[in-house]
PDB file of C-alpha atoms (C1' of nucleotides) in Angstrom:
ATOM      1  CA  MET Z   1      -6.344 -14.451 -20.458  1.00  0.00           C
ATOM      2  CA  SER Z   2      -7.171 -13.173 -17.114  1.00  0.00           C
ATOM      3  CA  LYS Z   3      -3.644 -11.866 -17.082  1.00  0.00           C
ATOM      4  CA  GLN Z   4      -3.609  -8.153 -17.755  1.00  0.00           C
ATOM      5  CA  THR Z   5      -3.030  -6.993 -21.134  1.00  0.00           C
ATOM      6  CA  LEU Z   6      -3.487  -3.452 -21.010  1.00  0.00           C
ATOM      7  CA  PRO Z   7      -0.545  -1.302 -19.700  1.00  0.00           C
ATOM      8  CA  MET Z   8      -2.781   1.267 -18.310  1.00  0.00           C
ATOM      9  CA  PHE Z   9      -6.172   1.965 -16.677  1.00  0.00           C
ATOM     10  CA  PRO Z  10      -8.478   4.742 -16.315  1.00  0.00           C
ATOM     11  CA  ALA Z  11      -8.274   5.731 -12.460  1.00  0.00           C
ATOM     12  CA  GLY Z  12     -10.918   4.179 -10.241  1.00  0.00           C
ATOM     13  CA  GLU Z  13     -11.280   0.882 -12.383  1.00  0.00           C
ATOM     14  CA  GLY Z  14      -9.321  -1.868 -11.160  1.00  0.00           C
ATOM     15  CA  CYS Z  15      -7.953  -4.234 -13.493  1.00  0.00           C
ATOM     16  CA  CYS Z  16      -8.651  -7.371 -11.685  1.00  0.00           C
ATOM     17  CA  ALA Z  17     -11.796  -8.814  -9.862  1.00  0.00           C
ATOM     18  CA  PRO Z  18     -12.056  -7.579  -6.129  1.00  0.00           C
ATOM     19  CA  MET Z  19     -10.863 -10.219  -3.697  1.00  0.00           C
ATOM     20  CA  ALA Z  20     -14.053 -10.154  -2.250  1.00  0.00           C
ATOM     21  CA  ARG Z  21     -15.506 -11.895  -5.615  1.00  0.00           C
ATOM     22  CA  GLU Z  22     -13.565 -15.019  -5.476  1.00  0.00           C
ATOM     23  CA  PRO Z  23     -10.571 -16.367  -3.633  1.00  0.00           C
ATOM     24  CA  LEU Z  24      -7.176 -15.481  -4.582  1.00  0.00           C
ATOM     25  CA  GLY Z  25      -5.017 -18.279  -5.867  1.00  0.00           C
ATOM     26  CA  GLU Z  26      -1.904 -19.191  -4.630  1.00  0.00           C
ATOM     27  CA  ASP Z  27       0.332 -17.298  -7.029  1.00  0.00           C
ATOM     28  CA  ASP Z  28      -1.693 -14.511  -7.083  1.00  0.00           C
ATOM     29  CA  ALA Z  29      -1.657 -14.106  -3.721  1.00  0.00           C
ATOM     30  CA  ALA Z  30       2.114 -14.534  -3.365  1.00  0.00           C
ATOM     31  CA  GLU Z  31       2.899 -11.951  -6.021  1.00  0.00           C
ATOM     32  CA  LEU Z  32       0.264  -9.547  -4.560  1.00  0.00           C
ATOM     33  CA  ALA Z  33       1.840 -10.205  -1.102  1.00  0.00           C
ATOM     34  CA  ARG Z  34       5.243  -8.979  -2.447  1.00  0.00           C
ATOM     35  CA  MET Z  35       3.591  -5.494  -3.613  1.00  0.00           C
ATOM     36  CA  PHE Z  36       1.898  -5.136  -0.435  1.00  0.00           C
ATOM     37  CA  LYS Z  37       4.969  -6.050   1.548  1.00  0.00           C
ATOM     38  CA  ALA Z  38       6.751  -2.861  -0.328  1.00  0.00           C
ATOM     39  CA  LEU Z  39       3.862  -0.772   0.841  1.00  0.00           C
ATOM     40  CA  SER Z  40       4.179  -1.936   4.600  1.00  0.00           C
ATOM     41  CA  ASP Z  41       6.729   0.779   5.640  1.00  0.00           C
ATOM     42  CA  PRO Z  42       5.727   4.030   6.602  1.00  0.00           C
ATOM     43  CA  VAL Z  43       8.889   5.556   4.757  1.00  0.00           C
ATOM     44  CA  ARG Z  44       8.229   3.640   1.824  1.00  0.00           C
ATOM     45  CA  LEU Z  45       4.629   4.828   1.876  1.00  0.00           C
ATOM     46  CA  ARG Z  46       5.690   8.387   2.094  1.00  0.00           C
ATOM     47  CA  LEU Z  47       8.271   7.980  -0.520  1.00  0.00           C
ATOM     48  CA  LEU Z  48       5.572   6.658  -3.032  1.00  0.00           C
ATOM     49  CA  SER Z  49       3.291   9.442  -2.141  1.00  0.00           C
ATOM     50  CA  LEU Z  50       5.759  12.073  -2.553  1.00  0.00           C
ATOM     51  CA  ILE Z  51       6.880  10.481  -5.901  1.00  0.00           C
ATOM     52  CA  ALA Z  52       3.446  10.067  -7.022  1.00  0.00           C
ATOM     53  CA  SER Z  53       2.172  13.645  -5.972  1.00  0.00           C
ATOM     54  CA  HIS Z  54       5.383  15.430  -7.263  1.00  0.00           C
ATOM     55  CA  GLU Z  55       4.647  17.765  -9.859  1.00  0.00           C
ATOM     56  CA  GLY Z  56       4.998  16.011 -13.601  1.00  0.00           C
ATOM     57  CA  GLY Z  57       4.345  12.786 -11.840  1.00  0.00           C
ATOM     58  CA  GLU Z  58       8.155  12.049 -11.370  1.00  0.00           C
ATOM     59  CA  ALA Z  59      10.616  13.155  -8.636  1.00  0.00           C
ATOM     60  CA  CYS Z  60      14.611  13.451  -8.384  1.00  0.00           C
ATOM     61  CA  VAL Z  61      15.990  11.248  -5.327  1.00  0.00           C
ATOM     62  CA  CYS Z  62      17.475  14.660  -4.450  1.00  0.00           C
ATOM     63  CA  ASP Z  63      13.909  15.905  -3.427  1.00  0.00           C
ATOM     64  CA  LEU Z  64      12.985  12.719  -1.436  1.00  0.00           C
ATOM     65  CA  THR Z  65      15.840  12.695   0.815  1.00  0.00           C
ATOM     66  CA  GLY Z  66      15.433  15.875   2.444  1.00  0.00           C
ATOM     67  CA  PRO Z  67      11.657  14.954   4.269  1.00  0.00           C
ATOM     68  CA  PHE Z  68      12.695  11.875   6.022  1.00  0.00           C
ATOM     69  CA  ASP Z  69      15.329  11.654   9.151  1.00  0.00           C
ATOM     70  CA  VAL Z  70      16.731   8.297   7.984  1.00  0.00           C
ATOM     71  CA  SER Z  71      19.877   8.259   5.787  1.00  0.00           C
ATOM     72  CA  GLN Z  72      20.450   8.504   2.178  1.00  0.00           C
ATOM     73  CA  PRO Z  73      21.603   4.803   1.957  1.00  0.00           C
ATOM     74  CA  THR Z  74      18.376   3.799   3.597  1.00  0.00           C
ATOM     75  CA  ILE Z  75      16.057   5.854   1.392  1.00  0.00           C
ATOM     76  CA  SER Z  76      18.156   4.595  -1.653  1.00  0.00           C
ATOM     77  CA  HIS Z  77      17.217   1.120  -0.123  1.00  0.00           C
ATOM     78  CA  HIS Z  78      13.542   1.663   0.117  1.00  0.00           C
ATOM     79  CA  LEU Z  79      13.459   3.030  -3.477  1.00  0.00           C
ATOM     80  CA  LYS Z  80      14.906  -0.089  -4.576  1.00  0.00           C
ATOM     81  CA  VAL Z  81      12.429  -2.124  -2.954  1.00  0.00           C
ATOM     82  CA  LEU Z  82       9.546   0.079  -4.352  1.00  0.00           C
ATOM     83  CA  ARG Z  83      11.224  -0.554  -7.903  1.00  0.00           C
ATOM     84  CA  GLU Z  84      11.663  -4.304  -7.426  1.00  0.00           C
ATOM     85  CA  ALA Z  85       8.156  -4.786  -6.645  1.00  0.00           C
ATOM     86  CA  GLY Z  86       6.998  -2.888  -9.878  1.00  0.00           C
ATOM     87  CA  LEU Z  87       5.592  -0.062  -8.025  1.00  0.00           C
ATOM     88  CA  VAL Z  88       7.659   2.562  -9.198  1.00  0.00           C
ATOM     89  CA  GLY Z  89      10.141   3.060 -12.184  1.00  0.00           C
ATOM     90  CA  SER Z  90      13.178   4.868 -12.534  1.00  0.00           C
ATOM     91  CA  GLU Z  91      15.561   6.656 -15.081  1.00  0.00           C
ATOM     92  CA  ARG Z  92      18.860   8.349 -14.750  1.00  0.00           C
ATOM     93  CA  ARG Z  93      18.844  11.714 -16.588  1.00  0.00           C
ATOM     94  CA  GLY Z  94      22.241  13.314 -16.269  1.00  0.00           C
ATOM     95  CA  THR Z  95      23.609  13.631 -12.756  1.00  0.00           C
ATOM     96  CA  TRP Z  96      20.213  12.768 -11.240  1.00  0.00           C
ATOM     97  CA  VAL Z  97      18.116  10.016 -10.928  1.00  0.00           C
ATOM     98  CA  TYR Z  98      14.038  10.275 -11.527  1.00  0.00           C
ATOM     99  CA  TYR Z  99      11.362   7.953  -9.964  1.00  0.00           C
ATOM    100  CA  TRP Z 100       7.598   7.821 -10.970  1.00  0.00           C
ATOM    101  CA  ALA Z 101       4.585   5.589  -9.834  1.00  0.00           C
ATOM    102  CA  VAL Z 102       3.600   2.986 -12.054  1.00  0.00           C
ATOM    103  CA  PRO Z 103      -0.245   3.513 -12.468  1.00  0.00           C
ATOM    104  CA  ALA Z 104      -1.305   0.123 -13.311  1.00  0.00           C
ATOM    105  CA  ALA Z 105       0.542  -1.248 -10.309  1.00  0.00           C
ATOM    106  CA  LEU Z 106      -1.263   1.063  -7.965  1.00  0.00           C
ATOM    107  CA  ASN Z 107      -4.745   0.486  -9.903  1.00  0.00           C
ATOM    108  CA  ARG Z 108      -4.496  -3.520  -9.609  1.00  0.00           C
ATOM    109  CA  LEU Z 109      -4.222  -3.247  -5.849  1.00  0.00           C
ATOM    110  CA  SER Z 110      -6.791  -0.630  -5.592  1.00  0.00           C
ATOM    111  CA  GLY Z 111      -9.145  -2.762  -7.375  1.00  0.00           C
ATOM    112  CA  LEU Z 112      -8.263  -5.801  -5.470  1.00  0.00           C
ATOM    113  CA  LEU Z 113      -9.321  -4.114  -2.397  1.00  0.00           C
ATOM    114  CA  GLN Z 114     -12.457  -2.721  -3.247  1.00  0.00           C
ATOM    115  CA  ALA Z 115     -15.274  -4.130  -0.773  1.00  0.00           C
ATOM    116  CA  PRO Z 116     -18.372  -4.951  -2.333  1.00  0.00           C
ATOM    117  CA  VAL Z 117     -21.493  -3.274  -1.067  1.00  0.00           C
ATOM    118  CA  ARG Z 118     -22.910  -6.273   0.823  1.00  0.00           C
ATOM    119  CA  ALA Z 119     -26.580  -4.696   1.665  1.00  0.00           C
ATOM    120  CA  SER Z 120     -27.719  -8.304   3.111  1.00  0.00           C
ATOM    121  CA  VAL Z 121     -25.124  -8.339   5.861  1.00  0.00           C
ATOM    122  CA  PRO Z 122     -25.805  -4.762   7.754  1.00  0.00           C
ATOM    123  CA  ALA Z 123     -25.159  -5.654  11.243  1.00  0.00           C
ATOM    124  CA  ARG Z 124     -21.692  -6.503  11.101  1.00  0.00           C
ATOM    125  CA  SER Z 125     -19.933  -3.328  10.772  1.00  0.00           C
ATOM    126  CA  GLY Z 126     -17.026  -2.406  13.282  1.00  0.00           C
ATOM    127  CA  ALA Z 127     -16.545  -4.746  16.199  1.00  0.00           C
TER     128      ALA Z 127
ATOM    129  CA  MET E   1      -7.861   5.327  16.029  1.00  0.00           C
ATOM    130  CA  SER E   2     -10.865   6.688  14.679  1.00  0.00           C
ATOM    131  CA  LYS E   3      -9.900   9.798  12.634  1.00  0.00           C
ATOM    132  CA  GLN E   4     -12.638   8.790  10.268  1.00  0.00           C
ATOM    133  CA  THR E   5     -16.243   9.771  11.087  1.00  0.00           C
ATOM    134  CA  LEU E   6     -18.196   7.612   8.808  1.00  0.00           C
ATOM    135  CA  PRO E   7     -18.566   3.677   9.649  1.00  0.00           C
ATOM    136  CA  MET E   8     -18.680   2.762   6.099  1.00  0.00           C
ATOM    137  CA  PHE E   9     -18.670   3.892   2.423  1.00  0.00           C
ATOM    138  CA  PRO E  10     -19.911   2.964  -0.670  1.00  0.00           C
ATOM    139  CA  ALA E  11     -17.836   0.181  -2.484  1.00  0.00           C
ATOM    140  CA  GLY E  12     -15.560   2.075  -5.081  1.00  0.00           C
ATOM    141  CA  GLU E  13     -15.494   5.576  -3.321  1.00  0.00           C
ATOM    142  CA  GLY E  14     -12.089   5.802  -1.257  1.00  0.00           C
ATOM    143  CA  CYS E  15     -12.610   7.442   2.055  1.00  0.00           C
ATOM    144  CA  CYS E  16      -9.350   9.433   1.507  1.00  0.00           C
ATOM    145  CA  ALA E  17      -7.469  11.346  -0.885  1.00  0.00           C
ATOM    146  CA  PRO E  18      -5.252   9.345  -3.211  1.00  0.00           C
ATOM    147  CA  MET E  19      -1.970   9.232  -2.079  1.00  0.00           C
ATOM    148  CA  ALA E  20      -1.029  10.579  -5.510  1.00  0.00           C
ATOM    149  CA  ARG E  21      -2.828  14.002  -4.641  1.00  0.00           C
ATOM    150  CA  GLU E  22      -0.796  14.635  -1.949  1.00  0.00           C
ATOM    151  CA  PRO E  23       2.015  13.395   0.212  1.00  0.00           C
ATOM    152  CA  LEU E  24       1.049  11.261   2.971  1.00  0.00           C
ATOM    153  CA  GLY E  25       1.894  12.754   6.601  1.00  0.00           C
ATOM    154  CA  GLU E  26       3.940  10.671   9.112  1.00  0.00           C
ATOM    155  CA  ASP E  27       1.235   9.376  11.366  1.00  0.00           C
ATOM    156  CA  ASP E  28      -1.081   8.510   8.414  1.00  0.00           C
ATOM    157  CA  ALA E  29       1.661   6.805   6.740  1.00  0.00           C
ATOM    158  CA  ALA E  30       2.756   4.742   9.959  1.00  0.00           C
ATOM    159  CA  GLU E  31      -1.001   3.595  10.381  1.00  0.00           C
ATOM    160  CA  LEU E  32      -1.657   2.619   6.658  1.00  0.00           C
ATOM    161  CA  ALA E  33       1.760   0.745   6.733  1.00  0.00           C
ATOM    162  CA  ARG E  34       0.514  -1.345   9.740  1.00  0.00           C
ATOM    163  CA  MET E  35      -2.442  -2.190   7.473  1.00  0.00           C
ATOM    164  CA  PHE E  36      -0.467  -3.179   4.340  1.00  0.00           C
ATOM    165  CA  LYS E  37       1.743  -5.014   6.516  1.00  0.00           C
ATOM    166  CA  ALA E  38      -1.201  -7.303   7.302  1.00  0.00           C
ATOM    167  CA  LEU E  39      -1.699  -7.916   3.606  1.00  0.00           C
ATOM    168  CA  SER E  40       1.929  -8.441   2.952  1.00  0.00           C
ATOM    169  CA  ASP E  41       1.780 -12.158   3.672  1.00  0.00           C
ATOM    170  CA  PRO E  42       0.362 -14.748   1.061  1.00  0.00           C
ATOM    171  CA  VAL E  43      -1.637 -16.716   3.685  1.00  0.00           C
ATOM    172  CA  ARG E  44      -3.229 -13.597   4.889  1.00  0.00           C
ATOM    173  CA  LEU E  45      -4.292 -12.322   1.658  1.00  0.00           C
ATOM    174  CA  ARG E  46      -5.777 -15.708   0.856  1.00  0.00           C
ATOM    175  CA  LEU E  47      -7.421 -15.849   4.009  1.00  0.00           C
ATOM    176  CA  LEU E  48      -9.088 -12.468   3.503  1.00  0.00           C
ATOM    177  CA  SER E  49      -9.997 -12.984   0.193  1.00  0.00           C
ATOM    178  CA  LEU E  50     -11.408 -16.704   1.196  1.00  0.00           C
ATOM    179  CA  ILE E  51     -13.393 -14.424   4.175  1.00  0.00           C
ATOM    180  CA  ALA E  52     -14.453 -11.719   1.828  1.00  0.00           C
ATOM    181  CA  SER E  53     -15.618 -13.956  -0.774  1.00  0.00           C
ATOM    182  CA  HIS E  54     -17.425 -16.322   1.738  1.00  0.00           C
ATOM    183  CA  GLU E  55     -21.088 -16.506   1.350  1.00  0.00           C
ATOM    184  CA  GLY E  56     -22.731 -14.343   3.707  1.00  0.00           C
ATOM    185  CA  GLY E  57     -19.687 -12.195   3.828  1.00  0.00           C
ATOM    186  CA  GLU E  58     -18.354 -13.957   6.891  1.00  0.00           C
ATOM    187  CA  ALA E  59     -16.516 -17.434   7.319  1.00  0.00           C
ATOM    188  CA  CYS E  60     -15.866 -19.656  10.462  1.00  0.00           C
ATOM    189  CA  VAL E  61     -12.449 -20.514  10.953  1.00  0.00           C
ATOM    190  CA  CYS E  62     -13.342 -24.066  10.334  1.00  0.00           C
ATOM    191  CA  ASP E  63     -13.789 -23.014   6.790  1.00  0.00           C
ATOM    192  CA  LEU E  64     -10.288 -21.443   6.535  1.00  0.00           C
ATOM    193  CA  THR E  65      -7.796 -23.958   7.964  1.00  0.00           C
ATOM    194  CA  GLY E  66      -8.630 -26.570   5.290  1.00  0.00           C
ATOM    195  CA  PRO E  67      -7.308 -24.756   2.285  1.00  0.00           C
ATOM    196  CA  PHE E  68      -3.856 -24.333   3.397  1.00  0.00           C
ATOM    197  CA  ASP E  69      -0.804 -25.974   4.150  1.00  0.00           C
ATOM    198  CA  VAL E  70      -0.197 -24.341   7.469  1.00  0.00           C
ATOM    199  CA  SER E  71      -0.919 -25.324  11.034  1.00  0.00           C
ATOM    200  CA  GLN E  72      -4.011 -24.413  12.492  1.00  0.00           C
ATOM    201  CA  PRO E  73      -2.027 -22.144  15.088  1.00  0.00           C
ATOM    202  CA  THR E  74      -0.466 -20.385  12.355  1.00  0.00           C
ATOM    203  CA  ILE E  75      -4.057 -19.716  10.812  1.00  0.00           C
ATOM    204  CA  SER E  76      -4.915 -18.239  14.305  1.00  0.00           C
ATOM    205  CA  HIS E  77      -2.004 -16.100  14.016  1.00  0.00           C
ATOM    206  CA  HIS E  78      -2.559 -14.673  11.198  1.00  0.00           C
ATOM    207  CA  LEU E  79      -6.183 -14.284  11.604  1.00  0.00           C
ATOM    208  CA  LYS E  80      -5.234 -12.037  14.611  1.00  0.00           C
ATOM    209  CA  VAL E  81      -2.942 -10.126  12.668  1.00  0.00           C
ATOM    210  CA  LEU E  82      -5.770  -9.150  10.287  1.00  0.00           C
ATOM    211  CA  ARG E  83      -8.107  -8.578  13.080  1.00  0.00           C
ATOM    212  CA  GLU E  84      -5.612  -6.122  15.003  1.00  0.00           C
ATOM    213  CA  ALA E  85      -4.881  -4.401  11.524  1.00  0.00           C
ATOM    214  CA  GLY E  86      -8.638  -3.685  11.557  1.00  0.00           C
ATOM    215  CA  LEU E  87      -9.229  -5.248   8.366  1.00  0.00           C
ATOM    216  CA  VAL E  88     -11.444  -8.063  10.078  1.00  0.00           C
ATOM    217  CA  GLY E  89     -13.503  -8.409  12.793  1.00  0.00           C
ATOM    218  CA  SER E  90     -14.675 -11.804  14.473  1.00  0.00           C
ATOM    219  CA  GLU E  91     -17.264 -12.894  16.923  1.00  0.00           C
ATOM    220  CA  ARG E  92     -17.613 -16.202  18.590  1.00  0.00           C
ATOM    221  CA  ARG E  93     -21.250 -17.901  18.132  1.00  0.00           C
ATOM    222  CA  GLY E  94     -21.283 -21.002  20.066  1.00  0.00           C
ATOM    223  CA  THR E  95     -18.918 -23.273  19.418  1.00  0.00           C
ATOM    224  CA  TRP E  96     -17.287 -21.667  16.187  1.00  0.00           C
ATOM    225  CA  VAL E  97     -15.599 -18.219  15.307  1.00  0.00           C
ATOM    226  CA  TYR E  98     -16.776 -16.274  12.779  1.00  0.00           C
ATOM    227  CA  TYR E  99     -14.813 -13.695  10.805  1.00  0.00           C
ATOM    228  CA  TRP E 100     -15.917 -11.002   8.137  1.00  0.00           C
ATOM    229  CA  ALA E 101     -14.043  -8.203   6.351  1.00  0.00           C
ATOM    230  CA  VAL E 102     -14.337  -4.711   7.451  1.00  0.00           C
ATOM    231  CA  PRO E 103     -15.508  -2.970   4.217  1.00  0.00           C
ATOM    232  CA  ALA E 104     -14.627   0.751   5.325  1.00  0.00           C
ATOM    233  CA  ALA E 105     -10.745  -0.538   5.885  1.00  0.00           C
ATOM    234  CA  LEU E 106     -10.707  -2.078   2.295  1.00  0.00           C
ATOM    235  CA  ASN E 107     -12.043   0.694   0.876  1.00  0.00           C
ATOM    236  CA  ARG E 108      -9.662   3.360   2.558  1.00  0.00           C
ATOM    237  CA  LEU E 109      -6.536   1.435   1.479  1.00  0.00           C
ATOM    238  CA  SER E 110      -8.341   0.946  -1.996  1.00  0.00           C
ATOM    239  CA  GLY E 111      -9.026   4.902  -2.423  1.00  0.00           C
ATOM    240  CA  LEU E 112      -5.666   5.324  -1.266  1.00  0.00           C
ATOM    241  CA  LEU E 113      -3.738   3.736  -4.045  1.00  0.00           C
ATOM    242  CA  GLN E 114      -6.122   4.888  -6.779  1.00  0.00           C
ATOM    243  CA  ALA E 115      -3.731   6.332  -9.243  1.00  0.00           C
ATOM    244  CA  PRO E 116      -4.877   9.582 -11.205  1.00  0.00           C
ATOM    245  CA  VAL E 117      -5.074   9.839 -14.848  1.00  0.00           C
ATOM    246  CA  ARG E 118      -2.189  11.714 -15.945  1.00  0.00           C
ATOM    247  CA  ALA E 119      -2.795  12.751 -19.462  1.00  0.00           C
ATOM    248  CA  SER E 120       0.253  14.981 -19.039  1.00  0.00           C
ATOM    249  CA  VAL E 121       2.900  12.207 -18.589  1.00  0.00           C
ATOM    250  CA  PRO E 122       2.039   9.652 -21.055  1.00  0.00           C
ATOM    251  CA  ALA E 123       5.329   7.937 -21.871  1.00  0.00           C
ATOM    252  CA  ARG E 124       8.758   8.589 -20.284  1.00  0.00           C
ATOM    253  CA  SER E 125      10.122  11.118 -22.657  1.00  0.00           C
ATOM    254  CA  GLY E 126       7.912  14.028 -22.498  1.00  0.00           C
ATOM    255  CA  ALA E 127       7.509  15.342 -18.891  1.00  0.00           C
TER     256      ALA E 127
ATOM    257  C1'  DC Y   1      42.890  14.708 -15.548  1.00  0.00           C
ATOM    258  C1'  DT Y   2      41.154  16.017 -10.451  1.00  0.00           C
ATOM    259  C1'  DC Y   3      37.485  17.513  -7.707  1.00  0.00           C
ATOM    260  C1'  DT Y   4      32.835  17.683  -6.180  1.00  0.00           C
ATOM    261  C1'  DT Y   5      28.308  16.336  -5.818  1.00  0.00           C
ATOM    262  C1'  DG Y   6      24.361  12.766  -6.521  1.00  0.00           C
ATOM    263  C1'  DT Y   7      23.224   7.760  -6.013  1.00  0.00           C
ATOM    264  C1'  DA Y   8      24.146   3.168  -5.206  1.00  0.00           C
ATOM    265  C1'  DT Y   9      26.122  -1.031  -2.909  1.00  0.00           C
ATOM    266  C1'  DC Y  10      28.283  -3.347   0.967  1.00  0.00           C
ATOM    267  C1'  DG Y  11      28.859  -5.539   5.486  1.00  0.00           C
ATOM    268  C1'  DA Y  12      27.008  -5.365   9.978  1.00  0.00           C
ATOM    269  C1'  DC Y  13      23.760  -5.077  13.405  1.00  0.00           C
ATOM    270  C1'  DA Y  14      19.442  -5.534  16.315  1.00  0.00           C
ATOM    271  C1'  DC Y  15      14.873  -6.433  15.652  1.00  0.00           C
ATOM    272  C1'  DC Y  16      10.740  -8.636  13.746  1.00  0.00           C
ATOM    273  C1'  DT Y  17       8.014 -12.128  11.419  1.00  0.00           C
ATOM    274  C1'  DG Y  18       6.320 -16.905  10.052  1.00  0.00           C
ATOM    275  C1'  DT Y  19       6.294 -21.140  11.197  1.00  0.00           C
ATOM    276  C1'  DC Y  20       5.942 -24.987  14.322  1.00  0.00           C
ATOM    277  C1'  DG Y  21       4.426 -28.149  18.522  1.00  0.00           C
ATOM    278  C1'  DA Y  22       2.990 -28.250  23.045  1.00  0.00           C
ATOM    279  C1'  DT Y  23      -0.355 -26.515  25.688  1.00  0.00           C
ATOM    280  C1'  DA Y  24      -4.557 -23.908  27.447  1.00  0.00           C
ATOM    281  C1'  DC Y  25      -9.071 -22.212  26.770  1.00  0.00           C
ATOM    282  C1'  DA Y  26     -14.290 -22.376  25.300  1.00  0.00           C
ATOM    283  C1'  DA Y  27     -18.314 -24.736  24.513  1.00  0.00           C
ATOM    284  C1'  DG Y  28     -21.361 -28.298  23.992  1.00  0.00           C
ATOM    285  C1'  DG Y  29     -22.711 -33.546  24.380  1.00  0.00           C
ATOM    286  C1'  DC Y  30     -22.353 -37.379  27.509  1.00  0.00           C
TER     287       DC Y  30
ATOM    288  C1'  DG P   1     -18.483 -34.513  36.388  1.00  0.00           C
ATOM    289  C1'  DC P   2     -15.624 -36.008  32.087  1.00  0.00           C
ATOM    290  C1'  DC P   3     -14.519 -36.253  27.334  1.00  0.00           C
ATOM    291  C1'  DT P   4     -14.456 -34.346  22.318  1.00  0.00           C
ATOM    292  C1'  DT P   5     -13.957 -30.837  19.214  1.00  0.00           C
ATOM    293  C1'  DG P   6     -12.851 -25.909  17.844  1.00  0.00           C
ATOM    294  C1'  DT P   7      -9.977 -22.196  18.843  1.00  0.00           C
ATOM    295  C1'  DA P   8      -6.160 -19.409  20.870  1.00  0.00           C
ATOM    296  C1'  DT P   9      -1.798 -18.902  23.184  1.00  0.00           C
ATOM    297  C1'  DC P  10       2.945 -19.808  24.566  1.00  0.00           C
ATOM    298  C1'  DG P  11       7.842 -20.738  23.424  1.00  0.00           C
ATOM    299  C1'  DA P  12      11.242 -21.150  20.447  1.00  0.00           C
ATOM    300  C1'  DC P  13      13.637 -21.106  16.136  1.00  0.00           C
ATOM    301  C1'  DA P  14      15.491 -19.988  11.190  1.00  0.00           C
ATOM    302  C1'  DG P  15      15.053 -16.501   8.443  1.00  0.00           C
ATOM    303  C1'  DG P  16      13.872 -11.686   6.939  1.00  0.00           C
ATOM    304  C1'  DT P  17      13.904  -6.425   7.385  1.00  0.00           C
ATOM    305  C1'  DG P  18      15.345  -1.402   8.305  1.00  0.00           C
ATOM    306  C1'  DT P  19      18.916   0.919   9.562  1.00  0.00           C
ATOM    307  C1'  DC P  20      23.527   2.581   9.587  1.00  0.00           C
ATOM    308  C1'  DG P  21      28.620   4.171   8.185  1.00  0.00           C
ATOM    309  C1'  DA P  22      31.755   3.258   5.082  1.00  0.00           C
ATOM    310  C1'  DT P  23      32.636   2.724   0.406  1.00  0.00           C
ATOM    311  C1'  DA P  24      32.043   2.683  -4.633  1.00  0.00           C
ATOM    312  C1'  DC P  25      30.254   4.027  -8.638  1.00  0.00           C
ATOM    313  C1'  DA P  26      28.184   8.205 -12.270  1.00  0.00           C
ATOM    314  C1'  DA P  27      28.475  12.287 -14.301  1.00  0.00           C
ATOM    315  C1'  DG P  28      29.477  17.226 -14.566  1.00  0.00           C
ATOM    316  C1'  DA P  29      32.799  21.030 -13.263  1.00  0.00           C
ATOM    317  C1'  DG P  30      37.260  23.114 -13.285  1.00  0.00           C
TER     318       DG P  30
END
DNA sequence: CTCTTGTATCGACACCTGTCGATACAAGGC
DNA sequence: GCCTTGTATCGACAGGTGTCGATACAAGAG
């Protein structure tokens, strides 16, 4: 049962073993790559940070189109990509649609990237 | 390039504020997106985990071509992408070229993705 | 109902990416 | 010197991605 069973985790505690501990399997790598791909665009990264840092933890699309130079359909497209990657959730409430970040997904990626302390390999840093 | 002054950080402590704390600036988003893009491919993700989890913290390219179904030039290409993103370093030692993960880069991304504990937003209803 | 505003989808385009085989370069053994 | 092995680069190709304008859908106001 190495799959995650908890819906949410305390911040700072990843759900999964850091990738530095053991090599990723093909399936895990494929799924994680899809999530990272959603983060691989500057607009999406800013959208996600805008949503996650918005008061109340969620933001209306109307709050998200202003800060960018791209068109409204493009914003909508990027939000869809983030949603399909499982990084944000969304819900229509009356006229507006609200988006929020999914902490479990972010913490999963965060935990995966945590590098271990390697006291035994000091000189390798940098170039 | 080097906005950060510290070359390395203790594992588990990101160098930057989580993106959920404040919106990313355009420049930061562009740089981070480049790093995430390097992680957005299953082969590269497995390569990185293979390198990071390898004994001694580094791996020869000869250790990396075996586990994959893709050709040697493709592996070389992916390693170059990881290196140009600052996620791994490399060095030729004699006949072989060795790669290692860059902990500072991984921890930077890890810290960025840490979701805060939002006790005030438990389910989608209250808000 | 019609009109207006907020959001999503569609179709098209230029550009980027992952992959390969062929080939070049690097280093050591002979 | 030449040959072998390890790694990188090149050139080309199919497929994917970000962007737009046009348009469709959703919901409230009048």
